[in-house]
Amino acid sequence: MSPMRARAKTTTLLMAAILVTTPLWEPVPPARSDGDPASDVLVADSVFYPYSSTVSASLERTLNSEVAAASKAHFPVKVALIAAPFDLGAIPSLFGKPQVYSSFLGQEISFLGATTRLLVVMPDGYGVRNLGPGASRVVASLKKPAGARGDDLARAAIVALPKLAAAAGHPIGPGTGGSSSGASGSVGSNSGGGSSMLKVGVLAIVAIVIAGTLFAFRRGRAARR
């Protein structure tokens, strides 16, 4: 192999190494193509978290666990946390109108099933769809979120879900996989550990490839001298 071809091969491998080590597995914000971000997210996920205000990782784990527990109790529900008009995309006028927005959002994701259950949480209160008359009555007794931050909305949803499920005849019991501090902590730890090990493994493989290529290149140059 000529020195020019060897250098070209080395350059190509180095460029490939840069691409490989780029954290492609990091989550990418969902596309906001149709003007209603929550309708895009809830097609695949069970919870829409606001773009305008962050929710702590521990509260996300707890809420996700609570939603999973409700599903195990035969009460699957989609949850949308709307902290500001920005989270409504092209329809900011529905901010502060959780029940109106829940009806709109329900229509947007109606193709998922005619009885898709939905809970919307805004600083002003709650909107529900297809939760049944018992759960709908309970909504009126729920306290509004303590504030407008993402964490406030997440806490309100965590409190509301078990009450709504119980009112609908699907209580979330301790055996259904409901959230607990220990369970959420272990989930987060395992998830983070797996991601770190993946990155370390990729970097190790790339380092071996680069080292082997450079060794072969230098050995070829020495043989031609």
Coordinates of C-alpha atoms in Angstrom, one line a residue:
M1 CA 0.0 0.0 0.0
S2 CA 1.4 3.4 -1.0
P3 CA 2.0 6.0 1.7
M4 CA -0.7 8.2 0.2
R5 CA -3.3 5.4 0.3
A6 CA -2.2 4.5 3.8
R7 CA -2.7 8.1 5.0
A8 CA -6.1 8.2 3.3
K9 CA -7.2 5.0 5.0
T10 CA -6.0 6.3 8.4
T11 CA -7.9 9.6 7.9
T12 CA -11.1 7.7 6.9
L13 CA -10.8 5.5 10.1
L14 CA -10.3 8.6 12.3
M15 CA -13.4 10.2 10.8
A16 CA -15.4 7.0 11.3
A17 CA -14.2 7.0 14.9
I18 CA -15.5 10.5 15.5
L19 CA -18.8 9.6 14.1
V20 CA -19.0 6.4 16.1
T21 CA -18.2 8.2 19.4
T22 CA -20.9 10.8 18.7
P23 CA -23.6 10.1 21.3
L24 CA -26.3 9.1 18.9
W25 CA -28.2 7.3 21.6
E26 CA -28.9 10.5 23.5
P27 CA -32.6 11.4 23.3
V28 CA -33.6 13.8 20.6
P29 CA -36.5 16.3 21.2
P30 CA -39.5 15.1 19.2
A31 CA -40.5 16.9 16.0
R32 CA -43.1 19.6 16.4
S33 CA -44.5 19.4 12.9
D34 CA -48.3 19.6 13.4
G35 CA -48.5 22.5 15.9
D36 CA -49.5 20.3 18.9
P37 CA -46.4 18.8 20.4
A38 CA -48.2 16.6 22.9
S39 CA -50.1 14.8 20.2
D40 CA -46.8 13.8 18.5
V41 CA -45.3 12.6 21.8
L42 CA -48.3 10.6 23.1
V43 CA -48.4 8.5 20.0
A44 CA -45.5 6.5 21.3
D45 CA -45.1 7.6 24.9
S46 CA -47.5 7.7 27.9
V47 CA -46.4 11.0 29.3
F48 CA -45.8 14.4 27.6
Y49 CA -43.3 16.5 29.6
P50 CA -43.3 20.2 29.1
Y51 CA -40.7 21.9 26.9
S52 CA -41.0 25.2 28.7
S53 CA -40.1 23.8 32.2
T54 CA -37.9 20.9 33.2
V55 CA -39.1 18.0 35.4
S56 CA -36.5 16.4 37.7
A57 CA -35.4 12.9 36.8
S58 CA -36.7 11.5 40.1
L59 CA -40.2 12.9 39.5
E60 CA -40.1 11.6 35.9
R61 CA -39.3 8.1 37.1
T62 CA -42.0 8.3 39.8
L63 CA -44.7 9.5 37.3
N64 CA -43.7 7.0 34.7
S65 CA -43.9 4.3 37.3
E66 CA -47.3 5.5 38.4
V67 CA -48.6 5.4 34.9
A68 CA -47.2 1.9 34.4
A69 CA -48.9 0.8 37.6
A70 CA -52.2 2.2 36.4
S71 CA -51.8 0.3 33.2
K72 CA -51.2 -2.9 35.1
A73 CA -54.4 -2.2 37.0
H74 CA -56.2 -2.1 33.7
F75 CA -56.4 1.7 33.7
P76 CA -54.0 2.8 30.9
V77 CA -53.9 6.5 30.7
K78 CA -52.0 9.2 28.7
V79 CA -50.8 12.2 30.7
A80 CA -49.9 15.6 29.3
L81 CA -48.2 18.2 31.5
I82 CA -48.7 21.7 30.1
A83 CA -46.7 24.4 32.0
A84 CA -46.9 27.3 29.6
P85 CA -48.5 28.4 26.3
F86 CA -45.3 27.4 24.5
D87 CA -46.1 23.7 25.3
L88 CA -49.2 24.0 23.1
G89 CA -47.3 24.9 20.0
A90 CA -49.7 26.6 17.5
I91 CA -52.7 26.6 19.9
P92 CA -51.5 28.8 22.8
S93 CA -55.0 30.1 23.3
L94 CA -56.0 26.9 25.0
F95 CA -53.6 27.5 27.8
G96 CA -55.5 27.8 31.1
K97 CA -58.3 25.7 29.7
P98 CA -57.3 22.1 30.6
Q99 CA -60.7 20.5 29.9
V100 CA -61.1 22.2 26.5
Y101 CA -57.5 21.2 25.6
S102 CA -58.1 17.6 26.8
S103 CA -61.0 17.3 24.4
F104 CA -58.8 18.8 21.6
L105 CA -55.9 16.5 22.4
G106 CA -58.2 13.5 22.6
Q107 CA -59.4 14.1 19.1
E108 CA -55.8 14.5 17.9
I109 CA -54.8 11.0 19.2
S110 CA -58.2 9.4 18.7
F111 CA -56.7 7.0 16.1
L112 CA -55.0 5.3 19.0
G113 CA -58.3 4.0 20.2
A114 CA -61.8 5.5 20.7
T115 CA -61.5 5.0 24.5
T116 CA -58.0 6.4 25.0
R117 CA -57.9 7.7 28.5
L118 CA -56.3 11.1 28.9
L119 CA -55.3 13.4 31.8
V120 CA -54.1 16.9 31.2
V121 CA -52.4 18.9 34.0
M122 CA -52.0 22.7 33.8
P123 CA -51.3 25.2 36.5
D124 CA -55.0 26.0 36.5
G125 CA -56.2 22.5 37.1
Y126 CA -57.0 19.3 35.2
G127 CA -58.7 18.1 32.1
V128 CA -59.8 14.5 31.5
R129 CA -61.2 12.4 28.7
N130 CA -62.7 8.9 28.8
L131 CA -61.9 8.3 32.4
G132 CA -65.5 7.4 33.4
P133 CA -68.0 9.3 35.4
G134 CA -66.5 8.3 38.8
A135 CA -63.0 9.7 37.9
S136 CA -64.6 12.8 36.3
R137 CA -66.3 13.6 39.6
V138 CA -63.0 13.2 41.5
V139 CA -61.3 15.7 39.3
A140 CA -63.4 18.5 40.8
S141 CA -62.1 17.7 44.2
L142 CA -58.4 17.6 43.3
K143 CA -56.2 20.5 44.5
K144 CA -54.6 22.6 41.8
P145 CA -50.8 22.1 41.3
A146 CA -48.8 24.1 43.8
G147 CA -47.2 26.1 41.0
A148 CA -46.5 26.4 37.3
R149 CA -43.2 24.6 37.2
G150 CA -42.8 21.2 35.5
D151 CA -42.1 19.6 38.9
D152 CA -45.3 21.1 40.3
L153 CA -47.4 19.6 37.5
A154 CA -45.6 16.2 37.8
R155 CA -46.3 16.0 41.6
A156 CA -50.0 16.9 40.9
A157 CA -50.3 14.1 38.3
I158 CA -48.6 11.6 40.7
V159 CA -51.2 12.5 43.4
A160 CA -54.1 12.5 40.9
L161 CA -53.5 9.2 39.1
P162 CA -54.2 6.8 42.0
K163 CA -57.4 8.7 43.0
L164 CA -58.7 8.7 39.4
A165 CA -57.9 5.0 39.0
A166 CA -59.6 4.1 42.2
A167 CA -62.7 6.1 41.3
A168 CA -62.9 4.3 38.0
G169 CA -62.8 0.9 39.8
H170 CA -59.2 0.1 39.1
P171 CA -57.3 0.8 42.3
I172 CA -53.5 0.9 42.0
G173 CA -52.4 -1.5 44.7
P174 CA -48.9 -2.1 46.1
G175 CA -48.6 -5.3 44.0
T176 CA -49.2 -3.6 40.7
G177 CA -45.8 -2.0 40.4
G178 CA -46.6 1.4 41.8
S179 CA -43.8 3.9 42.3
S180 CA -41.6 4.0 45.4
S181 CA -38.4 5.8 46.1
G182 CA -36.4 2.6 46.1
A183 CA -37.9 1.4 42.8
S184 CA -37.4 4.7 41.0
G185 CA -33.9 5.0 42.3
S186 CA -32.9 1.5 41.0
V187 CA -34.4 2.2 37.6
G188 CA -32.5 5.4 37.2
S189 CA -29.2 3.8 38.4
N190 CA -29.5 0.8 36.0
S191 CA -30.3 3.0 33.1
G192 CA -27.4 5.3 33.6
G193 CA -25.0 2.5 34.2
G194 CA -25.9 0.8 30.9
S195 CA -25.4 4.0 29.0
S196 CA -22.0 4.6 30.6
M197 CA -20.9 1.0 29.8
L198 CA -22.0 1.4 26.2
K199 CA -19.9 4.6 25.8
V200 CA -16.9 3.0 27.4
G201 CA -17.1 -0.1 25.2
V202 CA -17.5 2.0 22.0
L203 CA -14.5 4.2 22.9
A204 CA -12.4 1.1 23.7
I205 CA -13.2 -0.5 20.3
V206 CA -12.4 2.8 18.4
A207 CA -9.1 3.1 20.3
I208 CA -8.1 -0.4 19.3
V209 CA -8.9 0.1 15.7
I210 CA -7.0 3.4 15.5
A211 CA -4.0 1.9 17.3
G212 CA -3.9 -1.1 15.0
T213 CA -4.2 1.1 11.9
L214 CA -1.3 3.4 13.0
F215 CA 0.8 0.3 13.9
A216 CA 0.3 -1.2 10.4
F217 CA 1.0 2.1 8.7
R218 CA 4.3 2.6 10.6
R219 CA 5.3 -1.0 10.0
G220 CA 4.7 -0.5 6.3
R221 CA 6.8 2.6 6.2
A222 CA 9.6 0.9 8.0
A223 CA 9.6 -2.0 5.6
R224 CA 9.9 0.3 2.6
R225 CA 13.0 2.1 4.0

